[in-house]
PDB file of C-alpha atoms in Angstrom:
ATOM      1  CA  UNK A  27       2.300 -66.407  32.793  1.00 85.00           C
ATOM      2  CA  UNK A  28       5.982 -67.662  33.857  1.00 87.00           C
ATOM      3  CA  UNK A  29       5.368 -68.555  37.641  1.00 87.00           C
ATOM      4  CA  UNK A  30       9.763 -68.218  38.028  1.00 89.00           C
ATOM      5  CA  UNK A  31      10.469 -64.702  38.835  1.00 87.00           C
ATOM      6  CA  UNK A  32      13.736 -64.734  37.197  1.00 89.00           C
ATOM      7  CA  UNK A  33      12.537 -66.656  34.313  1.00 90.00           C
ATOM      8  CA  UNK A  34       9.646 -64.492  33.873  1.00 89.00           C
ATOM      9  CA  UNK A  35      12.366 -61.091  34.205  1.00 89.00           C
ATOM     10  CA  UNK A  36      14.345 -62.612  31.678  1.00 91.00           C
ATOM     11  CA  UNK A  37      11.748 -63.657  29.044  1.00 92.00           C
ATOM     12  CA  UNK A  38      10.490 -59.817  29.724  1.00 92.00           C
ATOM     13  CA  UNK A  39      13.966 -58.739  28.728  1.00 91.00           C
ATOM     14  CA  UNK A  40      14.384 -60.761  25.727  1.00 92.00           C
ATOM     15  CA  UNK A  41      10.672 -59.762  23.898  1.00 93.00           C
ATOM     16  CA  UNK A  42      10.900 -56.539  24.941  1.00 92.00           C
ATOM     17  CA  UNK A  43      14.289 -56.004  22.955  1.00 91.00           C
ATOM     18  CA  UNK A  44      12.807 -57.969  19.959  1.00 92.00           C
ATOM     19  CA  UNK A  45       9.672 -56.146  20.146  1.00 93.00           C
ATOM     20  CA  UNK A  46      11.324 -52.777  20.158  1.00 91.00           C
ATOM     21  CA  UNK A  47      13.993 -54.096  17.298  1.00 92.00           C
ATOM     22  CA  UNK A  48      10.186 -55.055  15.363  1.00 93.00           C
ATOM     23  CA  UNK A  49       8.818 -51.696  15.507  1.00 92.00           C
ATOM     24  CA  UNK A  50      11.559 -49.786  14.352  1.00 90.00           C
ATOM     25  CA  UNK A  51      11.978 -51.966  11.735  1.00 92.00           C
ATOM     26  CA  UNK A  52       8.292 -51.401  10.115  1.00 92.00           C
ATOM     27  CA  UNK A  53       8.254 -47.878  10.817  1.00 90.00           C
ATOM     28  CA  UNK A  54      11.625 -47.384   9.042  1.00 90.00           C
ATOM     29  CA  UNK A  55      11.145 -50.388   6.350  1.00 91.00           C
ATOM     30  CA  UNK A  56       7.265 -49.393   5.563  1.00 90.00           C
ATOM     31  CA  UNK A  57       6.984 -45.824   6.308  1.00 87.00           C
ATOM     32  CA  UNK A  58       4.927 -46.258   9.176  1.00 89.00           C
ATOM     33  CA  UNK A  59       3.898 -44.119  12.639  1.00 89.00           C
ATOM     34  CA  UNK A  60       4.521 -46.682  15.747  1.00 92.00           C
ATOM     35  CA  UNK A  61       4.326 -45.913  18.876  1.00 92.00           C
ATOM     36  CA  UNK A  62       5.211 -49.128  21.699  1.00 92.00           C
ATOM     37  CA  UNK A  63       4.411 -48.407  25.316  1.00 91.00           C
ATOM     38  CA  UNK A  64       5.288 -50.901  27.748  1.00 91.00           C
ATOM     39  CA  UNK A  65       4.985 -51.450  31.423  1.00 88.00           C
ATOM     40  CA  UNK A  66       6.951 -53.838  33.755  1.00 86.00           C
ATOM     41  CA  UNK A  67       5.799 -55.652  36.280  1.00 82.00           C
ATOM     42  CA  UNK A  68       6.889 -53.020  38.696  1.00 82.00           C
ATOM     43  CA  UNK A  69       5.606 -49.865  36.539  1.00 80.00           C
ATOM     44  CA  UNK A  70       8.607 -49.264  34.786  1.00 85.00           C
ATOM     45  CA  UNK A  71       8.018 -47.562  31.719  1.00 86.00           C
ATOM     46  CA  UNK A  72       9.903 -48.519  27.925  1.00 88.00           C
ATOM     47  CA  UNK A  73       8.335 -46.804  24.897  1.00 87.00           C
ATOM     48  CA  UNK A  74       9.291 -46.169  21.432  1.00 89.00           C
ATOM     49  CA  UNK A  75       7.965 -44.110  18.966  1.00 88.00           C
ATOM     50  CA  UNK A  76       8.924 -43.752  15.092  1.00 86.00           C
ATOM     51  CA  UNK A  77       8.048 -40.029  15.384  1.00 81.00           C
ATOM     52  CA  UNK A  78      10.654 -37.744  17.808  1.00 79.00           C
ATOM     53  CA  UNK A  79       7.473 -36.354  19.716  1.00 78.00           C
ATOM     54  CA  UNK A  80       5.261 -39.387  20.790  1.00 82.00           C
ATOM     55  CA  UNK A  81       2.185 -37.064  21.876  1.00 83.00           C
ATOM     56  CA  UNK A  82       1.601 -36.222  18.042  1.00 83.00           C
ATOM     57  CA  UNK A  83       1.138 -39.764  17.221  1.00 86.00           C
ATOM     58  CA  UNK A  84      -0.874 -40.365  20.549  1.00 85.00           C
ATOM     59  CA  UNK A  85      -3.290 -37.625  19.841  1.00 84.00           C
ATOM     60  CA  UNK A  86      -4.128 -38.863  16.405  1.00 83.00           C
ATOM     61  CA  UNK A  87      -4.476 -41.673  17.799  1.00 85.00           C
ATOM     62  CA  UNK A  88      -7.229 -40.707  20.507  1.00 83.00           C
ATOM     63  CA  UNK A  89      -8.591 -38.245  17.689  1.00 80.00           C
ATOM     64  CA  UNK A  90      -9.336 -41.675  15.505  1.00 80.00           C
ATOM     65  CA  UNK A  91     -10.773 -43.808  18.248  1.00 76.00           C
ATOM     66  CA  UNK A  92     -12.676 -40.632  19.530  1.00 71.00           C
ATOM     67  CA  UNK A  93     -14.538 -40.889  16.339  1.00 69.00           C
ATOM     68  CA  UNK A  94     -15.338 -44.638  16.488  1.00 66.00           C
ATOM     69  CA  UNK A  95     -16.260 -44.588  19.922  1.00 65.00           C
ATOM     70  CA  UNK A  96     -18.993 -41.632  18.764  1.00 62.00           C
ATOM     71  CA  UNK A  97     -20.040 -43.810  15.728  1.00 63.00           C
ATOM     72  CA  UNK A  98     -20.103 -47.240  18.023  1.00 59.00           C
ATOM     73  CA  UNK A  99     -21.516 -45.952  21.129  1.00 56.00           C
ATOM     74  CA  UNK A 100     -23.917 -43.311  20.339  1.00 58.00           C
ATOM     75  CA  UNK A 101     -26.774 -45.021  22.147  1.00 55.00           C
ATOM     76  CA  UNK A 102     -24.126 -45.450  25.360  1.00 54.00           C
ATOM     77  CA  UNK A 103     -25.551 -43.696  28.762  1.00 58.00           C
ATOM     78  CA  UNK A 104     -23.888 -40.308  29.311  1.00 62.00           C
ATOM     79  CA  UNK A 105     -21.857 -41.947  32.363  1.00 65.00           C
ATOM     80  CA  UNK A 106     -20.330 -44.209  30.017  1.00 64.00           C
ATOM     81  CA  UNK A 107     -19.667 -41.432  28.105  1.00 68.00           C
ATOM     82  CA  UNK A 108     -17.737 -39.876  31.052  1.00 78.00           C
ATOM     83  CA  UNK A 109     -15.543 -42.644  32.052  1.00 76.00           C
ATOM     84  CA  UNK A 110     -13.858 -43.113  28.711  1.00 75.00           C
ATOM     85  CA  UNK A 111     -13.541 -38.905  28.926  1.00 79.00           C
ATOM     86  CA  UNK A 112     -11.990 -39.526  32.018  1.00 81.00           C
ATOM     87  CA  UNK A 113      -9.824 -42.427  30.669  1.00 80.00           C
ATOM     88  CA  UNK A 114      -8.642 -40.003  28.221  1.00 81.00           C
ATOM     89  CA  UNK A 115      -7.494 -37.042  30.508  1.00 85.00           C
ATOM     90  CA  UNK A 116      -5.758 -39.902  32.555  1.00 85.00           C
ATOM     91  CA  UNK A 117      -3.520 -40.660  29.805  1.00 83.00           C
ATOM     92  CA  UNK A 118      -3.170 -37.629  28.843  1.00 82.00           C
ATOM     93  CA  UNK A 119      -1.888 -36.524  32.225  1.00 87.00           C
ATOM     94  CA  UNK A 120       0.454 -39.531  32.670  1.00 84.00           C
ATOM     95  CA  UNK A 121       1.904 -38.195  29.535  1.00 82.00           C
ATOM     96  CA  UNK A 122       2.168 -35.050  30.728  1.00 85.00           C
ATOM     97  CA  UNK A 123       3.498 -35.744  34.033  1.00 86.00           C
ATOM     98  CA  UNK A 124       6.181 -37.988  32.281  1.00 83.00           C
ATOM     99  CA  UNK A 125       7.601 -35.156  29.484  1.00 81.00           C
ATOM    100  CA  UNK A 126       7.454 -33.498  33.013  1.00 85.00           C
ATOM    101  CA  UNK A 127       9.988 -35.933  34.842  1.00 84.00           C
ATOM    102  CA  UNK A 128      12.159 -35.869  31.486  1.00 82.00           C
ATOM    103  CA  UNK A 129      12.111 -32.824  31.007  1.00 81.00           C
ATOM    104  CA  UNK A 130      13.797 -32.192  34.916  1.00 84.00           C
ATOM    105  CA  UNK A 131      16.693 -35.291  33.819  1.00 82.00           C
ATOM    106  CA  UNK A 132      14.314 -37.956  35.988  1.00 82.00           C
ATOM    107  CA  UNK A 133      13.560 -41.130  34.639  1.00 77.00           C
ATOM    108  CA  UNK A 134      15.984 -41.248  31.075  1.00 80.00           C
ATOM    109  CA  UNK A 135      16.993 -44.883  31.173  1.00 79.00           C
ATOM    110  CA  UNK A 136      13.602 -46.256  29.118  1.00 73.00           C
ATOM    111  CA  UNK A 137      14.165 -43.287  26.238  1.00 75.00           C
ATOM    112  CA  UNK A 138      16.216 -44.246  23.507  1.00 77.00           C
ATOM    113  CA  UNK A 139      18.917 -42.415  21.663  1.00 81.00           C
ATOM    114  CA  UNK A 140      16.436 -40.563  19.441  1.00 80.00           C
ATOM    115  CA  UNK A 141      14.206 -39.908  22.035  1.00 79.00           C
ATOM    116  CA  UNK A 142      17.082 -38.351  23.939  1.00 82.00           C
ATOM    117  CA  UNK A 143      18.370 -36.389  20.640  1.00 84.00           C
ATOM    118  CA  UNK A 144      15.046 -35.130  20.815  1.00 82.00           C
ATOM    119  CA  UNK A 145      14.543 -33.967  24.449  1.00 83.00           C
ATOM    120  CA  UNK A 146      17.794 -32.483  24.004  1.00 86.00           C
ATOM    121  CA  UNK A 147      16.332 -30.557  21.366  1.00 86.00           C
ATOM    122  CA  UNK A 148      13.755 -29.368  23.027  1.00 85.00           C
ATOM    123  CA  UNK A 149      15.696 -27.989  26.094  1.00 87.00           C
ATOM    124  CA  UNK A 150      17.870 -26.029  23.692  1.00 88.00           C
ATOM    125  CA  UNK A 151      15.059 -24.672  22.140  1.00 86.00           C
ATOM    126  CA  UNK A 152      13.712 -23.571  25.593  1.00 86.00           C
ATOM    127  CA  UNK A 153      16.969 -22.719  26.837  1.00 88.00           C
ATOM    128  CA  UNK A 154      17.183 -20.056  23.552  1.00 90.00           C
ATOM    129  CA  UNK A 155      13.982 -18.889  24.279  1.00 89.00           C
ATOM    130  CA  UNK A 156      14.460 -18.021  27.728  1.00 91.00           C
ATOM    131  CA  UNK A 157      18.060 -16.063  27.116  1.00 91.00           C
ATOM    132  CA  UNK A 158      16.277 -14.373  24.450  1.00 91.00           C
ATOM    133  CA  UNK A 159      13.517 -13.095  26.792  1.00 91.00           C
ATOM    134  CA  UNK A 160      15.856 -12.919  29.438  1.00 92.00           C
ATOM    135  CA  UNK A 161      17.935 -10.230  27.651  1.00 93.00           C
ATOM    136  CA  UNK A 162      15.024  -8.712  25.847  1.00 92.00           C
ATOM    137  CA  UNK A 163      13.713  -7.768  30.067  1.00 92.00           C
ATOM    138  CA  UNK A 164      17.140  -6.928  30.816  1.00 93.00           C
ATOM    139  CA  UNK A 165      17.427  -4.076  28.210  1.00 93.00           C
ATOM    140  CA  UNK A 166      14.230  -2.973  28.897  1.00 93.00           C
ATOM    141  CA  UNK A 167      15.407  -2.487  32.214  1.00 93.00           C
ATOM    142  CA  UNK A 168      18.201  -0.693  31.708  1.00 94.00           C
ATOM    143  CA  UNK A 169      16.497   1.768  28.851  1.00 92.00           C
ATOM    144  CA  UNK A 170      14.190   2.524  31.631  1.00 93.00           C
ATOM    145  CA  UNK A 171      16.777   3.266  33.913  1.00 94.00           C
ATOM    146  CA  UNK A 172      18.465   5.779  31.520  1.00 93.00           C
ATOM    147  CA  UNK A 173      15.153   7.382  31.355  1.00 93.00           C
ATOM    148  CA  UNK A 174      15.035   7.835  35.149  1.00 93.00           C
ATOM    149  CA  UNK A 175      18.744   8.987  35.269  1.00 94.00           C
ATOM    150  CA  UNK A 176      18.156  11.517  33.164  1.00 93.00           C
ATOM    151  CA  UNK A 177      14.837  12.784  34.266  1.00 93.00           C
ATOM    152  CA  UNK A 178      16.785  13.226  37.801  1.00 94.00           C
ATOM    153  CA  UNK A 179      19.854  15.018  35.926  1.00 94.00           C
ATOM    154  CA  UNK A 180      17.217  17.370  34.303  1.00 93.00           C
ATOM    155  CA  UNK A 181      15.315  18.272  37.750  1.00 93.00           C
ATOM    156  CA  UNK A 182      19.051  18.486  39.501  1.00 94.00           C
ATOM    157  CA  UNK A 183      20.236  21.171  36.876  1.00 93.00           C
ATOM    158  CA  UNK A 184      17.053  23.069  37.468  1.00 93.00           C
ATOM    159  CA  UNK A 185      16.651  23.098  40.959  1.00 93.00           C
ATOM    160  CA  UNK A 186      20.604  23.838  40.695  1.00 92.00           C
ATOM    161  CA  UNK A 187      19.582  26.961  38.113  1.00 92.00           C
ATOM    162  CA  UNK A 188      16.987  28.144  40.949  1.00 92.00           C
ATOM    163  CA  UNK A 189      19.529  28.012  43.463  1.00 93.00           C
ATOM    164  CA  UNK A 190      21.895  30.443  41.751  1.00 91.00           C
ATOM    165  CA  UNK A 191      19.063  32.578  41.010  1.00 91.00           C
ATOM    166  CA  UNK A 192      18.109  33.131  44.500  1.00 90.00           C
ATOM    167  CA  UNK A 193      21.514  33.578  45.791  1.00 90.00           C
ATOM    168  CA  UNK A 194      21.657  36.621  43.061  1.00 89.00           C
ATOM    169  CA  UNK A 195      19.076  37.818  44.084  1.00 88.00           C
ATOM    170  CA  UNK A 196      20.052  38.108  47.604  1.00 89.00           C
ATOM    171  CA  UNK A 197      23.121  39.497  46.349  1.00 87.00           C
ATOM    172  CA  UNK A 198      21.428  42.468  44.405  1.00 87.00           C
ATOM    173  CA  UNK A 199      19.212  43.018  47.651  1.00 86.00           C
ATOM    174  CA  UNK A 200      22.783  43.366  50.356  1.00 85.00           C
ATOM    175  CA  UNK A 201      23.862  45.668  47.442  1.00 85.00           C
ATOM    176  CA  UNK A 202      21.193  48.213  47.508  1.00 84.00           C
ATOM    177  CA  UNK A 203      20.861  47.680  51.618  1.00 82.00           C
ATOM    178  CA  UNK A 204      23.989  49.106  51.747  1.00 81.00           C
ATOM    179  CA  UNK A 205      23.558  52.062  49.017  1.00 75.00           C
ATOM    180  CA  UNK A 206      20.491  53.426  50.554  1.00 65.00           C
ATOM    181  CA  UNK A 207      21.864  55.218  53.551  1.00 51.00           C
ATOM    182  CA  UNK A 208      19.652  58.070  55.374  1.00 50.00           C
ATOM    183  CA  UNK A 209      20.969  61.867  54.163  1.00 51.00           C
ATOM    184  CA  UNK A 210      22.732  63.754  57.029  1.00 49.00           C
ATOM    185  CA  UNK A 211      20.723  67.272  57.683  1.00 49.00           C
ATOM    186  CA  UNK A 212      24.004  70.179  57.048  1.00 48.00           C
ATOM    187  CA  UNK A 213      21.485  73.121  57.387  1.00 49.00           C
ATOM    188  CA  UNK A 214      20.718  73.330  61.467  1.00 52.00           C
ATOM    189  CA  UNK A 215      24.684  72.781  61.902  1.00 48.00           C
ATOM    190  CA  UNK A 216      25.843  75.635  59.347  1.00 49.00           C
ATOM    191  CA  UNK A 217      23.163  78.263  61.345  1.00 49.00           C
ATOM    192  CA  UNK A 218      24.484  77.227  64.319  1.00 48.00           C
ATOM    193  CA  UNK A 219      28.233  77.967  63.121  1.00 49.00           C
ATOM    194  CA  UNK A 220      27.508  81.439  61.370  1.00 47.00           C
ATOM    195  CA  UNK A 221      25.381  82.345  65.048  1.00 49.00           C
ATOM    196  CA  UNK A 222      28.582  81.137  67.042  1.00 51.00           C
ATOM    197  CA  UNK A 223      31.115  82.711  64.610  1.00 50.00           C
ATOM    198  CA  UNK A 224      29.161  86.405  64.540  1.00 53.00           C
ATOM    199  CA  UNK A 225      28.752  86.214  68.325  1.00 51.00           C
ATOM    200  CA  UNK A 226      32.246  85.445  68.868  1.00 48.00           C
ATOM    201  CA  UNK A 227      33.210  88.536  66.587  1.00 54.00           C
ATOM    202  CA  UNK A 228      30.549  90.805  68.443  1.00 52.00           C
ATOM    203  CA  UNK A 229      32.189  89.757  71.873  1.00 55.00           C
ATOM    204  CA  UNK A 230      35.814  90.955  70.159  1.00 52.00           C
ATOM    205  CA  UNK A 231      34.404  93.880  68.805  1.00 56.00           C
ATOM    206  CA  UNK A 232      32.941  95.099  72.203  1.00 56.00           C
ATOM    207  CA  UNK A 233      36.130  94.185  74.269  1.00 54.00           C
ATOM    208  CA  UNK A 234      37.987  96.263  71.506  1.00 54.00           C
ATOM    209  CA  UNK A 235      35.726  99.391  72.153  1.00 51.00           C
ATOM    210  CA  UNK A 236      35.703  99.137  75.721  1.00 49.00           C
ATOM    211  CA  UNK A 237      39.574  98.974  75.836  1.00 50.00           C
ATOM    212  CA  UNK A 238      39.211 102.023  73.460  1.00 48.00           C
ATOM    213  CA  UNK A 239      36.843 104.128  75.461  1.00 50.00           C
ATOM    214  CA  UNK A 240      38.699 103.390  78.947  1.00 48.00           C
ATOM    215  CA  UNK A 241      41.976 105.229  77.060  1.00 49.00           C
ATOM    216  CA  UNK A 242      44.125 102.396  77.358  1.00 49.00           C
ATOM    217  CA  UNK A 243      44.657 100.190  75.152  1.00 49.00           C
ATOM    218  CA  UNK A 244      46.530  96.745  76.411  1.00 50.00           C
ATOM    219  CA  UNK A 245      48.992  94.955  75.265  1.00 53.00           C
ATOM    220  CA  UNK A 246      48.077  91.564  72.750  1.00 54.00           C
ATOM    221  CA  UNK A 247      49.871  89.148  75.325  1.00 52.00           C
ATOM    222  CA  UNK A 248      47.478  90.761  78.313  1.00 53.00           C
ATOM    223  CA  UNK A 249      44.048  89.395  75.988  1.00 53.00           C
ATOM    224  CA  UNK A 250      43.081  86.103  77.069  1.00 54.00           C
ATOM    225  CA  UNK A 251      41.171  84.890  73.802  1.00 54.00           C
ATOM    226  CA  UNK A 252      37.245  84.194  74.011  1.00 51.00           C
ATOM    227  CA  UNK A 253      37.607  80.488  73.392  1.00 50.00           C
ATOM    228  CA  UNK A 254      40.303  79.799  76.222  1.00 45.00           C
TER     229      UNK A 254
END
């Protein structure tokens, strides 16, 4: 170990940028899968991988030395067992977490330019997705809508179809209200004119024979009619 801070920073700087140069060389020179993860001092991340998603190479990875540890430490105690499980999720997580931070534009200046190309990939991909599903709940929301406004347009026009029916209704009832009137009785009224007109003629009949038997018979202007 350098015991000079700033010599020790610098060295850092140097091998990590010839380490980095190294591993893209052999994956792109020999076909290879590399994946570098390095740590500074103060937890600072740099990584490169030859593939544009670094878990795939990671999980074949723990997939392969899964196996050996099963062939190598089958006669290992069950807790021993646990605490490379455990070791395993860890990573895992710290993965996780990371594709997290990158994912929200935190922590970008360790990934390189195809590690950015690809993240940038990815969010467009997501960001397609999203718009697609965001339009795909939008028109179901407005089909359902339509269905609603119409259902109401149906139950307007009938209640609107009751309405008139009702008011004709009370229409055809005024009209017969005022048809149906109670017959006046003629028959008691015509009696009582022939009685009045054949006792008036009785009464002039009787004056005329009185005036006849007295002798005398007086002048028209000197007979005060019955009615006056």
């Amino acid at each position: 170990r350098i015991e000079n801070k700033i010599n020790r920073q610098v060295t850092f700087s140097k091998r990590r940028s010839g380490l980095l140069k190294k591993a893209q060389e052999i994956s792109v020179l020999c076909d290879a899968e590399v994946a570098l993860i390095i740590f500074s001092t103060k937890g600072k991340l740099f990584e490169y991988s030859s593939d544009p998603c670094m878990e795939r190479i990671l999980e074949r990875y723990e997939r392969c030395s899964y196996m050996e540890r099963q062939l190598v430490t089958s006669d290992q105690s069950p807790n021993e067992n646990w605490v490379l499980e455990h070791a395993k999720l860890k990573a895992r997580m710290e993965v996780l977490e990371r594709n997290q931070r990158n994912f929200m534009g935190e922590d970008l200046d360790g990934l390189s330019l195809k590690e950015l190309q690809s993240l940038e990939q990815q969010l467009d991909s997501s960001l397609k997705q999203i718009r697609s599903r965001k339009n795909q709940v939008m028109y179901e929301s407005i089909s359902e809508l339509q269905k609603k406004d119409k259902a109401l347009q149906e139950h307007n026009n009938l209640l609107a179809k009751k309405i008139k029916e009702k008011e004709k209704e009370l229409a055809q009832e005024e009209v017969q209200n005022s048809v149906e009137v109670t017959p006046i009785e003629t028959q008691p009224l015509e009696s009582m004119n022939a009685t009045g007109s054949g006792s008036l003629q009785a009464n002039c009949n009787e004056e005329t024979a009185a005036q006849t038997r007295g002798g005398a018979i007086l002048p028209s202007w000197m007979i005060r009619p019955i009615n006056e």
